[in-house]
mmCIF file of C-alpha atoms and ligand atoms in Angstrom:
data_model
loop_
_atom_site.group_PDB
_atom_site.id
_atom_site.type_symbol
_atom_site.label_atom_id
_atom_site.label_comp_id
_atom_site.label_asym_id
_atom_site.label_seq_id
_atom_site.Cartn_x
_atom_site.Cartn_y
_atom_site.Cartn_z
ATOM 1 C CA UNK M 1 5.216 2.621 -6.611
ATOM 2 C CA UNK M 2 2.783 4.810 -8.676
ATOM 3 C CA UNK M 3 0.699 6.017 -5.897
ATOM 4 C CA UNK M 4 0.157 8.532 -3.229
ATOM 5 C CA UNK M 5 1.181 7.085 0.570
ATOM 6 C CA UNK M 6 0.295 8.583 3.803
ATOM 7 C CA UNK M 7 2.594 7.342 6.665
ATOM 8 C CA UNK M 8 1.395 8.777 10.177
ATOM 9 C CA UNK M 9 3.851 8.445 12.983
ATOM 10 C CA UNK M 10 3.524 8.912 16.915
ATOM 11 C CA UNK M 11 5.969 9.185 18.450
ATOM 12 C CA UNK M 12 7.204 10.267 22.207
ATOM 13 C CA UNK M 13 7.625 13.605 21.155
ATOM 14 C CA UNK M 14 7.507 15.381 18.251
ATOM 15 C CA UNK M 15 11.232 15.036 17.003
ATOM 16 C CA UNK M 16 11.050 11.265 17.555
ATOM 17 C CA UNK M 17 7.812 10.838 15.047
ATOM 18 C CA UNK M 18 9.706 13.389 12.603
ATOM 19 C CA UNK M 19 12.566 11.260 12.469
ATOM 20 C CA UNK M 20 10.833 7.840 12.350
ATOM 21 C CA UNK M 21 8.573 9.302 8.958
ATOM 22 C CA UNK M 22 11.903 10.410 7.406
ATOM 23 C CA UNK M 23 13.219 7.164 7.673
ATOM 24 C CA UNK M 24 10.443 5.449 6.105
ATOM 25 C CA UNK M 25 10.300 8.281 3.359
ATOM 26 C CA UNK M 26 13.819 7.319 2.595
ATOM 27 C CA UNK M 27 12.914 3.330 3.258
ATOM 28 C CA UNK M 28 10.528 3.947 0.670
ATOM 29 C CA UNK M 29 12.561 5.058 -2.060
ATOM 30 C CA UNK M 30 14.796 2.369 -1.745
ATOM 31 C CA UNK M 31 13.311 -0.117 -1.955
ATOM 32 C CA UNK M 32 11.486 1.273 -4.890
ATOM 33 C CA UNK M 33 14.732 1.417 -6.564
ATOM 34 C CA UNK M 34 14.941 -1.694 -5.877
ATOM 35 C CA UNK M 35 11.969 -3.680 -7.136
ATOM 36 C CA UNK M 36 10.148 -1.081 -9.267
ATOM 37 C CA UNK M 37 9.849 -3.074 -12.954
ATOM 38 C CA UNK M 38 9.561 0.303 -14.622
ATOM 39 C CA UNK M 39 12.249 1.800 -14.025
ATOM 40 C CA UNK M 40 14.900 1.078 -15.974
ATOM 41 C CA UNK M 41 17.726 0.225 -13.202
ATOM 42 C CA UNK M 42 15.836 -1.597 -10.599
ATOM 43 C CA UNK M 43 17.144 -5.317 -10.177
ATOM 44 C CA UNK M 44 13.680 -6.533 -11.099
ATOM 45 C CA UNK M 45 14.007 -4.745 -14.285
ATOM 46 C CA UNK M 46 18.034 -5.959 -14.758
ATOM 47 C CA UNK M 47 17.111 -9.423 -14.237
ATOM 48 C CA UNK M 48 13.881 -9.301 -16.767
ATOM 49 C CA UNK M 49 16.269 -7.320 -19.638
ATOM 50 C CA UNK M 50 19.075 -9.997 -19.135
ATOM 51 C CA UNK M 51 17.321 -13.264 -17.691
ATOM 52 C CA UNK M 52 19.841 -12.942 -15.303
ATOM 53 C CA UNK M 53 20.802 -10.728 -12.117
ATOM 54 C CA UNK M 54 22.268 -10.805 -8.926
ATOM 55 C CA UNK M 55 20.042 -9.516 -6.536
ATOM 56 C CA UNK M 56 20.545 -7.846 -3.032
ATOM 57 C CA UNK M 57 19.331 -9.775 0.039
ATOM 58 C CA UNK M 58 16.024 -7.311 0.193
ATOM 59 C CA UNK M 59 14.980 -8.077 -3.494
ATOM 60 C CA UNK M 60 15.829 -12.092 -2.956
ATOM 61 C CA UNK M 61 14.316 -11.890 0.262
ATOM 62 C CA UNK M 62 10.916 -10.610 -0.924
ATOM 63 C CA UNK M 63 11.296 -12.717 -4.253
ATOM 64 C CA UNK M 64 11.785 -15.814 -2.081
ATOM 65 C CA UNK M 65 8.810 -14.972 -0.031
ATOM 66 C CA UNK M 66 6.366 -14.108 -2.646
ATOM 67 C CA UNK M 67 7.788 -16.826 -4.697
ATOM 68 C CA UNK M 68 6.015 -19.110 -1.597
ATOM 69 C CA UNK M 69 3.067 -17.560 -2.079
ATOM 70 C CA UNK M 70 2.419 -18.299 -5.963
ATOM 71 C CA UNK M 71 3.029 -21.846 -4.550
ATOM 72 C CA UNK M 72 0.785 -21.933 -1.795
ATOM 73 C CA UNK M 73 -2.273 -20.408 -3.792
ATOM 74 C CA UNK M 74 -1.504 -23.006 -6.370
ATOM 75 C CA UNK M 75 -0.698 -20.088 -9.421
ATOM 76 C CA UNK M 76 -3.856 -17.635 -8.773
ATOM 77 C CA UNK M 77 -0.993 -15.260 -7.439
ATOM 78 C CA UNK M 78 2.011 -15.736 -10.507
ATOM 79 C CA UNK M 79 4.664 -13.123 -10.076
ATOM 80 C CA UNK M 80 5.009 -13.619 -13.593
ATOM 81 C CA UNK M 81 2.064 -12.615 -15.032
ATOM 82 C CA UNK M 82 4.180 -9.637 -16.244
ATOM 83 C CA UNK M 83 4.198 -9.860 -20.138
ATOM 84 C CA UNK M 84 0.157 -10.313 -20.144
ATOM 85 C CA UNK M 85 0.136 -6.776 -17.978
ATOM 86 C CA UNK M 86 1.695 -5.448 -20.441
ATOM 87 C CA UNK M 87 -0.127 -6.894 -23.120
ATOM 88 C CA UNK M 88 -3.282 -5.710 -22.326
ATOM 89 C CA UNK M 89 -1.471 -1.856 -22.127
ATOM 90 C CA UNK M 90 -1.629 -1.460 -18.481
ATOM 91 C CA UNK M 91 2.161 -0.518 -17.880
ATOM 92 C CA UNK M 92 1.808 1.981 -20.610
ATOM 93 C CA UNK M 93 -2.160 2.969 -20.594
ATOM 94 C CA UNK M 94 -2.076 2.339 -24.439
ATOM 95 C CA UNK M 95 -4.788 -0.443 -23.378
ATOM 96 C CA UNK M 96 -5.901 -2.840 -26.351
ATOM 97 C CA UNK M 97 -7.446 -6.229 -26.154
ATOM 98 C CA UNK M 98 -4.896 -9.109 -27.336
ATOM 99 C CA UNK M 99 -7.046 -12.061 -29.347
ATOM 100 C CA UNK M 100 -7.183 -15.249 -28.371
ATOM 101 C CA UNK M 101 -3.882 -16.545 -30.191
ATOM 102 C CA UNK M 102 -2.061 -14.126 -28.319
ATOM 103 C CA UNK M 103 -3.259 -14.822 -24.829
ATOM 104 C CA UNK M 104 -2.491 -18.273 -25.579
ATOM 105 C CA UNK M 105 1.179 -17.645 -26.384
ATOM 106 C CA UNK M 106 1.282 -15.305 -23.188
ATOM 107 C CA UNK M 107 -0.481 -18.035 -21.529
ATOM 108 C CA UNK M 108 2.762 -20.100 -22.220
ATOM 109 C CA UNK M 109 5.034 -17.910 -20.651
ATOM 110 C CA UNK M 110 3.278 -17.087 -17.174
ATOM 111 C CA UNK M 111 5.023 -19.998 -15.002
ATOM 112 C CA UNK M 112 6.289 -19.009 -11.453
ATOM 113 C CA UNK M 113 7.920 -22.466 -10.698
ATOM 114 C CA UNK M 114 10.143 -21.816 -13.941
ATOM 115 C CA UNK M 115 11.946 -18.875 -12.078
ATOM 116 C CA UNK M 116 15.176 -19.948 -10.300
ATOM 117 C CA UNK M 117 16.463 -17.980 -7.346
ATOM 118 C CA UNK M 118 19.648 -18.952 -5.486
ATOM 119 C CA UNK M 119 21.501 -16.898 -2.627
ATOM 120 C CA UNK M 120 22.056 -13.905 -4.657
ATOM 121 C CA UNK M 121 21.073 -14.334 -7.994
ATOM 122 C CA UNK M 122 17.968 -14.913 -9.925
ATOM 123 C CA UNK M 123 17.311 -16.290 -13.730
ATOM 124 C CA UNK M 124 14.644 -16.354 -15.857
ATOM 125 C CA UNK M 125 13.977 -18.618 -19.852
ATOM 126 C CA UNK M 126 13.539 -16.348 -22.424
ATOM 127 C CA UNK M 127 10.830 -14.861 -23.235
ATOM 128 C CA UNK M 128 9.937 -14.416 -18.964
ATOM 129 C CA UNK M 129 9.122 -11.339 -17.438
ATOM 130 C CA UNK M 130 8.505 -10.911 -13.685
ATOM 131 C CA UNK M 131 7.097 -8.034 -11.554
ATOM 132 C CA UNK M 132 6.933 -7.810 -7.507
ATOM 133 C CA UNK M 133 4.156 -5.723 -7.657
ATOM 134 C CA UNK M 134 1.133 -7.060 -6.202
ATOM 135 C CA UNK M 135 3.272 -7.910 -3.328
ATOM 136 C CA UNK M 136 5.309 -4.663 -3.094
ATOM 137 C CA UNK M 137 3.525 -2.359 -1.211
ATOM 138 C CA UNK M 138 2.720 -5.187 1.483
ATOM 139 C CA UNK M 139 6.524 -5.885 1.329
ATOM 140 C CA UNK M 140 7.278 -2.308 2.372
ATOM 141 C CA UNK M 141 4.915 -1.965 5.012
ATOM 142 C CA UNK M 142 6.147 -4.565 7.119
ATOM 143 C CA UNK M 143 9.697 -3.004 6.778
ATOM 144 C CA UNK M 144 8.871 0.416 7.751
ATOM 145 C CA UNK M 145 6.472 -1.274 10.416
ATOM 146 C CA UNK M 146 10.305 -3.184 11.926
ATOM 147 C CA UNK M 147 11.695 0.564 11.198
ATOM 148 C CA UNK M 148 9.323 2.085 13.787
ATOM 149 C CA UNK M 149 9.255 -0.499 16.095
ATOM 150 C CA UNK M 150 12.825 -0.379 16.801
ATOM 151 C CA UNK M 151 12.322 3.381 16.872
ATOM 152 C CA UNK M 152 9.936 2.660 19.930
ATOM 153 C CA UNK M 153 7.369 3.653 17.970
ATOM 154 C CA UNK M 154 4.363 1.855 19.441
ATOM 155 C CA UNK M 155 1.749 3.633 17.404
ATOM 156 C CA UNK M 156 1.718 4.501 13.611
ATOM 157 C CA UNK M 157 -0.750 4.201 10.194
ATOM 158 C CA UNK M 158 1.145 3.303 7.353
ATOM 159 C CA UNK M 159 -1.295 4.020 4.152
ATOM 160 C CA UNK M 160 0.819 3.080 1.277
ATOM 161 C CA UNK M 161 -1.707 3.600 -1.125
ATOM 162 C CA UNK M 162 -4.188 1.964 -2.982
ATOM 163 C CA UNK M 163 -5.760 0.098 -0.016
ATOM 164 C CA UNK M 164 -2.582 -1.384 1.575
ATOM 165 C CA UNK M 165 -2.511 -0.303 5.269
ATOM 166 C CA UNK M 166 -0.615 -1.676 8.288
ATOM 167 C CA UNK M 167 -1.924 -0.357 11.578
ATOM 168 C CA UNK M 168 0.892 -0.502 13.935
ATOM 169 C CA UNK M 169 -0.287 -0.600 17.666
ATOM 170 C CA UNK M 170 -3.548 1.187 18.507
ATOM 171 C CA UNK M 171 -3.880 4.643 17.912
ATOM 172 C CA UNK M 172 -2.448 6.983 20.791
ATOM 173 C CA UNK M 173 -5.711 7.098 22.735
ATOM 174 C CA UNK M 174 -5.649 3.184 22.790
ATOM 175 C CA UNK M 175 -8.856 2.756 20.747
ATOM 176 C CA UNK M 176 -8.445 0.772 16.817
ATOM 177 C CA UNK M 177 -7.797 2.739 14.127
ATOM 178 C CA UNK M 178 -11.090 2.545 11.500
ATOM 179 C CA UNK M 179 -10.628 2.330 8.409
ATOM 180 C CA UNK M 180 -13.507 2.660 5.776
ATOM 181 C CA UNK M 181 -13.694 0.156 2.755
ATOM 182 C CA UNK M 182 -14.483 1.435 -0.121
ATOM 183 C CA UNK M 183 -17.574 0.739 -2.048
ATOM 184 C CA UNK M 184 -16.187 -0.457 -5.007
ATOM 185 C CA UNK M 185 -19.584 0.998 -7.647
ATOM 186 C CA UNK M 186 -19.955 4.269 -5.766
ATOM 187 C CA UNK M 187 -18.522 7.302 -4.008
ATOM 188 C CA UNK M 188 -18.695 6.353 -0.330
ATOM 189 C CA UNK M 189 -17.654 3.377 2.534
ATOM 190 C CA UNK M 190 -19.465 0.309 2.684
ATOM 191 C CA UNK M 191 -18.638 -0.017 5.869
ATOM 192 C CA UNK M 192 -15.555 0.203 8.729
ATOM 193 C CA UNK M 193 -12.978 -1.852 9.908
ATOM 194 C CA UNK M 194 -10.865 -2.392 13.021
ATOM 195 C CA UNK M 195 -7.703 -2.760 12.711
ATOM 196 C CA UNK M 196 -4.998 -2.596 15.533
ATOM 197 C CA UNK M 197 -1.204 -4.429 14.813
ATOM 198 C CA UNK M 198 -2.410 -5.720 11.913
ATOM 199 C CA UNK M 199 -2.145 -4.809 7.899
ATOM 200 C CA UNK M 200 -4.946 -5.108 5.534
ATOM 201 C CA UNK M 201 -4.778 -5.156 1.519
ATOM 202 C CA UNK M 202 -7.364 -4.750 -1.003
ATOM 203 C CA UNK M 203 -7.551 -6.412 -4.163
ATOM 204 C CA UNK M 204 -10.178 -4.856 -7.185
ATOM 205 C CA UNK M 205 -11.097 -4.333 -10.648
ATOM 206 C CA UNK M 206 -11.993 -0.597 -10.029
ATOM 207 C CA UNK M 207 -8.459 0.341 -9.080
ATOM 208 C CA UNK M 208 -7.082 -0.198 -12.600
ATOM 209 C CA UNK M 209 -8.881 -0.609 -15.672
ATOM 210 C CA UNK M 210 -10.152 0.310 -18.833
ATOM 211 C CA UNK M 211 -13.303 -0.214 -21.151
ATOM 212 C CA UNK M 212 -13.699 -1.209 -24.510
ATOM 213 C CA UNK M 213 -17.567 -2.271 -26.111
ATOM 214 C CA UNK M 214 -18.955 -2.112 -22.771
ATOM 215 C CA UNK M 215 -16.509 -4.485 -21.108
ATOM 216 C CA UNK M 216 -14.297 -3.306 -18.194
ATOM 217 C CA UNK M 217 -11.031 -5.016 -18.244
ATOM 218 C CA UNK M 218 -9.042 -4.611 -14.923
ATOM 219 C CA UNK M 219 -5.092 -4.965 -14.106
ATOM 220 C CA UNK M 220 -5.464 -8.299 -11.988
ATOM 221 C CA UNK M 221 -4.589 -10.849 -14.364
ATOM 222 C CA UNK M 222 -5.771 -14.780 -14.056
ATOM 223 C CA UNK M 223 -2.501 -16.736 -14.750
ATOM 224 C CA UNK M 224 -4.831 -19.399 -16.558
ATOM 225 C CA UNK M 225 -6.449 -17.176 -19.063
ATOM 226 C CA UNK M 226 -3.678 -14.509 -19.417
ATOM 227 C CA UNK M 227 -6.954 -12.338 -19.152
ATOM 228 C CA UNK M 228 -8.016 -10.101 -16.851
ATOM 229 C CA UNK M 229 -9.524 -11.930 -13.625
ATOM 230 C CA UNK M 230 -13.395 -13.434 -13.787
ATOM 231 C CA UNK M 231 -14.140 -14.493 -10.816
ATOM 232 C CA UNK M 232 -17.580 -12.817 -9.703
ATOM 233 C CA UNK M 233 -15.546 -10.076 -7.320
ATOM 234 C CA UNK M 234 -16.083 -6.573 -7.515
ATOM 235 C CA UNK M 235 -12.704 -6.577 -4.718
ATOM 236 C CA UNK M 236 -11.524 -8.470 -1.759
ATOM 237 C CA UNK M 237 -10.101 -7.321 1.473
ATOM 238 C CA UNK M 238 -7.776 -9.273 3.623
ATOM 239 C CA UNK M 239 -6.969 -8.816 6.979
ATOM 240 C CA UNK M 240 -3.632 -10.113 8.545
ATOM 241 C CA UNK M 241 -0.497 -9.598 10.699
ATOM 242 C CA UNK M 242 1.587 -10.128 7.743
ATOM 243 C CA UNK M 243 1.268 -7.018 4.983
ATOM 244 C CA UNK M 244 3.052 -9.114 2.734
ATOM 245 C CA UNK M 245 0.557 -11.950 3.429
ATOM 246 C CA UNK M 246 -2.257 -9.066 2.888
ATOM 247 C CA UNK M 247 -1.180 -7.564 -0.579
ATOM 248 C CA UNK M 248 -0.021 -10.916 -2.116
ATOM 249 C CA UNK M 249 -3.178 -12.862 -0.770
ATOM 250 C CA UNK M 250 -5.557 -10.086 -1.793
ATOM 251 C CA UNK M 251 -4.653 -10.276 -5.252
ATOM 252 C CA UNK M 252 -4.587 -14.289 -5.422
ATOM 253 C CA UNK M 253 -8.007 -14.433 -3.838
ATOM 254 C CA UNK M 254 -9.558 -12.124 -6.415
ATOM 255 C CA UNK M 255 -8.123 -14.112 -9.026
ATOM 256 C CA UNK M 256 -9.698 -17.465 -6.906
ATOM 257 C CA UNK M 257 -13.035 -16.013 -6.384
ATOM 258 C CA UNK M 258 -15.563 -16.184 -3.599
ATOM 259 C CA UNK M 259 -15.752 -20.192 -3.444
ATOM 260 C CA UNK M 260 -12.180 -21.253 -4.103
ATOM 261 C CA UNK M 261 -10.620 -18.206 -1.635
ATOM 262 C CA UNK M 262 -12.942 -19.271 1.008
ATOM 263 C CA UNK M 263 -11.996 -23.038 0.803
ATOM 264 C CA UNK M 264 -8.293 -21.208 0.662
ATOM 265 C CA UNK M 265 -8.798 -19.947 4.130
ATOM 266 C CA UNK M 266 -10.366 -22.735 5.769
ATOM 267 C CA UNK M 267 -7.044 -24.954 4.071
ATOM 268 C CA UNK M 268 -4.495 -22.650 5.273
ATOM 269 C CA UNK M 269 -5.014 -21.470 9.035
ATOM 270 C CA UNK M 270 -1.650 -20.770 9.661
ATOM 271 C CA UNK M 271 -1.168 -17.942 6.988
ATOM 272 C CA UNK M 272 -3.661 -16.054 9.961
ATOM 273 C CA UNK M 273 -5.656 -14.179 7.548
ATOM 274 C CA UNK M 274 -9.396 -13.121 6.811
ATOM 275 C CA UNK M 275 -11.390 -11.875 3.912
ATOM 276 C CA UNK M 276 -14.193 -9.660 2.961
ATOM 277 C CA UNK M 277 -15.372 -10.367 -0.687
ATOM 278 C CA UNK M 278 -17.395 -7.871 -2.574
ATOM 279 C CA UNK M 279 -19.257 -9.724 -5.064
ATOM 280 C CA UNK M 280 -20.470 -8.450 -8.341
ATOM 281 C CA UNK M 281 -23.929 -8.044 -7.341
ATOM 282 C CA UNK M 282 -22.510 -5.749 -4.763
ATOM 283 C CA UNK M 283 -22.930 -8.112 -1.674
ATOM 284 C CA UNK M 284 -20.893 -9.020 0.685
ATOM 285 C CA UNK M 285 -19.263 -12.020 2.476
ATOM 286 C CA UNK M 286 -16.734 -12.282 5.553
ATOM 287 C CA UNK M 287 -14.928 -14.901 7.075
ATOM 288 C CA UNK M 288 -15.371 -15.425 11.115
ATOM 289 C CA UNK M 289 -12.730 -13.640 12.109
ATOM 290 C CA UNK M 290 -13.975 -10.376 10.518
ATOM 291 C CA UNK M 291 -17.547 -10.857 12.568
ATOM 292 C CA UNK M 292 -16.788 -7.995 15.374
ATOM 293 C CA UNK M 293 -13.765 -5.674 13.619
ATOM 294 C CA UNK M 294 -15.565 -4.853 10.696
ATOM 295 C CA UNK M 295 -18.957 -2.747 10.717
ATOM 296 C CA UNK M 296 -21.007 -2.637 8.130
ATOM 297 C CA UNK M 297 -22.367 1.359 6.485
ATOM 298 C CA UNK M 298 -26.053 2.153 6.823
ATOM 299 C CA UNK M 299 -27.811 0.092 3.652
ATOM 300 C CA UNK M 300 -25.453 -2.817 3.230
ATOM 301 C CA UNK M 301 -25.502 -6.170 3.881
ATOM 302 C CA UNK M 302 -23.322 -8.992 4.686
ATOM 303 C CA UNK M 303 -23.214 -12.895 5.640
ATOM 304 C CA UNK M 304 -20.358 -14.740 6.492
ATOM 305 C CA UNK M 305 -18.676 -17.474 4.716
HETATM 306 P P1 ADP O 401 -2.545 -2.855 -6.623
HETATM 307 O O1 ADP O 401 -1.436 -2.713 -7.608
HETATM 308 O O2 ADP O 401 -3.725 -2.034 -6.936
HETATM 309 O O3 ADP O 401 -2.097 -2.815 -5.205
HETATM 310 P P2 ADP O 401 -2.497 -5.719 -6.522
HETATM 311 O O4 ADP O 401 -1.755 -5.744 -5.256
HETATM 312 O O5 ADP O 401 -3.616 -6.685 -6.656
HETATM 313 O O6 ADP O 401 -3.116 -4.314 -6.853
HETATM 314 O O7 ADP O 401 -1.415 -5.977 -7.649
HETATM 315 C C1 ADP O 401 -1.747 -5.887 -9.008
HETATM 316 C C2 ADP O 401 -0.483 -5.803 -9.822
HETATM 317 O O8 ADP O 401 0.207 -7.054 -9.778
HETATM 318 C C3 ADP O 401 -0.787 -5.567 -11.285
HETATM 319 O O9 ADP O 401 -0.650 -4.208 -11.603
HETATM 320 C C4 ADP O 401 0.245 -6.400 -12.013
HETATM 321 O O10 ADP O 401 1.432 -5.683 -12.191
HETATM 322 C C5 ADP O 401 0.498 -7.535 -11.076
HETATM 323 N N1 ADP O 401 -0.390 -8.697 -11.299
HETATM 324 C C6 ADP O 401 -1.560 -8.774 -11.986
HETATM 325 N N2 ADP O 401 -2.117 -9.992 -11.890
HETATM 326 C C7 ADP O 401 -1.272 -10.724 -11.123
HETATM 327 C C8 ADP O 401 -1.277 -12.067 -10.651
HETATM 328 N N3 ADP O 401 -2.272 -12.917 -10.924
HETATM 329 N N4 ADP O 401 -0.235 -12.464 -9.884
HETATM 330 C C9 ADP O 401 0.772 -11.615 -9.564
HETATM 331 N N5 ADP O 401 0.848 -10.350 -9.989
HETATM 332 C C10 ADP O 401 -0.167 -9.898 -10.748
HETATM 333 MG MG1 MG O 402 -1.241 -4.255 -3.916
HETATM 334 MG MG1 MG O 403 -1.564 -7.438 -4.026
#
């Protein structure tokens, strides 16, 4: 998954939390197999070479589940967004900016609803690509969270990199486990958050990008431009039980910006999430829910949405 994870088991003793973390180790790996779009025998990358593959029940599962998403978030997350990725060089780093005829064309090929899943296969028109990726890491957190929990593991941190973290339980001594947000123009935390049996996921244009003339072009795509994301975010954090929910939602809302994302989570209380926008004048807004878990770093500060 192109990153460095950190997976932090307790368990009752010693051999217990050993075995748990090489379970998820292994977890990891396979389900990278699985859905990984670059590499060359993953089903994800089967079904985009042939427009056709059958799929195990993980890679449906998830595919069916972030499928729902693009839906719900009406296209701001568009699991096929793929060929404009790659477009713009960011599977490759050969980064170039395609001109507007080109995004146009790409344009015309990023359409979720056009994907067709069934039991166990999945098919794609011509010309489709799709990639699980912004919902991925999420994905795999929640499994290795089920993994531990039927372990009897009551207390673990799951960091699978790049800002997707499920907090399972408290930590041992009972208290949250903190974790500090990065400040998305400097070197430090803007502030802390809470976080105890839930997953958070952060979404930004500093994770991934390149420059050319001055501009800084980042690796979250808007489906409706085939461009890199405008929305007035510098990154956005969400908060939920669901790591799926977290990573898929954190990517949508950065494509949706501050206004739509927060009308978003007023329409959909039942997806049980909240979100901390950074906006591009480096301020920040939270929803409610966020009001005593997160804590804000010495020289920020925040209103709520
Ligand atoms: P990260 O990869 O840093 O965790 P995200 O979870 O936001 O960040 O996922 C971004 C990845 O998802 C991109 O690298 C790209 O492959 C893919 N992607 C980009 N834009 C979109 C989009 N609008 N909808 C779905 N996937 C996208
Ligand atoms: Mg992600
Ligand atoms: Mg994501």
């Amino acid at each position: 998954m192109d990153t460095v994870m950190t997976l932090t088991y307790h368990g009752q003793d010693r051999e217990s939390g050993r075995e748990a973390l090489e379970e998820g180790v292994a977890e990891v790996y396979e389900l990278e197999d699985l859905l990984s779009v670059t590499a060359p025998d993953s089903e994800i990358s089967a079904l985009n070479e042939a427009g056709q593959a059958y799929l195990s029940p993980d890679t449906a599962q998830l595919l069916s589940a972030a499928l729902e998403l693009c839906a719900l978030t009406g296209g701001a997350l568009d699991i096929t967004a793929y060929p404009a990725v790659e477009a713009w060089g960011f599977t490759t780093g050969e980064y170039r900016v395609p001109n507007q005829a080109e995004l146009e064309e790409l344009g015309d090929h990023i359409d979720y609803t056009r994907v067709s899943l069934d039991q166990e296969s999945a098919s794609l028109p011509d010309g489709m690509k799709l990639d699980l990726g912004a919902v991925a890491k999420g994905y795999t957190a929640d499994r290795l969270a089920k993994l531990a929990q039927e372990r009897d593991i009551t207390s673990a941190l799951l960091d699978l990199g790049q800002s997707t973290i499920l907090a399972l339980g408290a930590k041992p001594d009972g208290s949250p486990w903190r974790i500090g947000i990065q400040d998305p123009q400097g070197e430090g935390y803007l502030g802390v958050l809470e976080l105890e049996g839930q997953a958070m996921g952060t979404s930004g244009g500093y994770q991934r990008y390149f420059e050319r003339d001055g501009v800084r072009y980042w690796h979250i795509i808007d489906p409706a431009t085939a461009a890199p994301a405008r929305s007035g975010l510098l990154s956005v954090t969400v908060v939920s039980p669901s790591g799926l929910a977290c990573d898929g939602l954190s990517t949508a809302l950065f494509v949706m910006g501050l206004e739509r994302g927060t009308q978003f989570w007023r329409d959909y209380p039942e997806l049980e999430f909240e979100a901390l926008f950074i906006l591009e004048d480096g301020s920040l807004a939270l929803t409610s829910g966020l009001k005593d878990s997160f804590t804000l770093a010495q020289g920020y500060e925040d209103r709520e949405v």
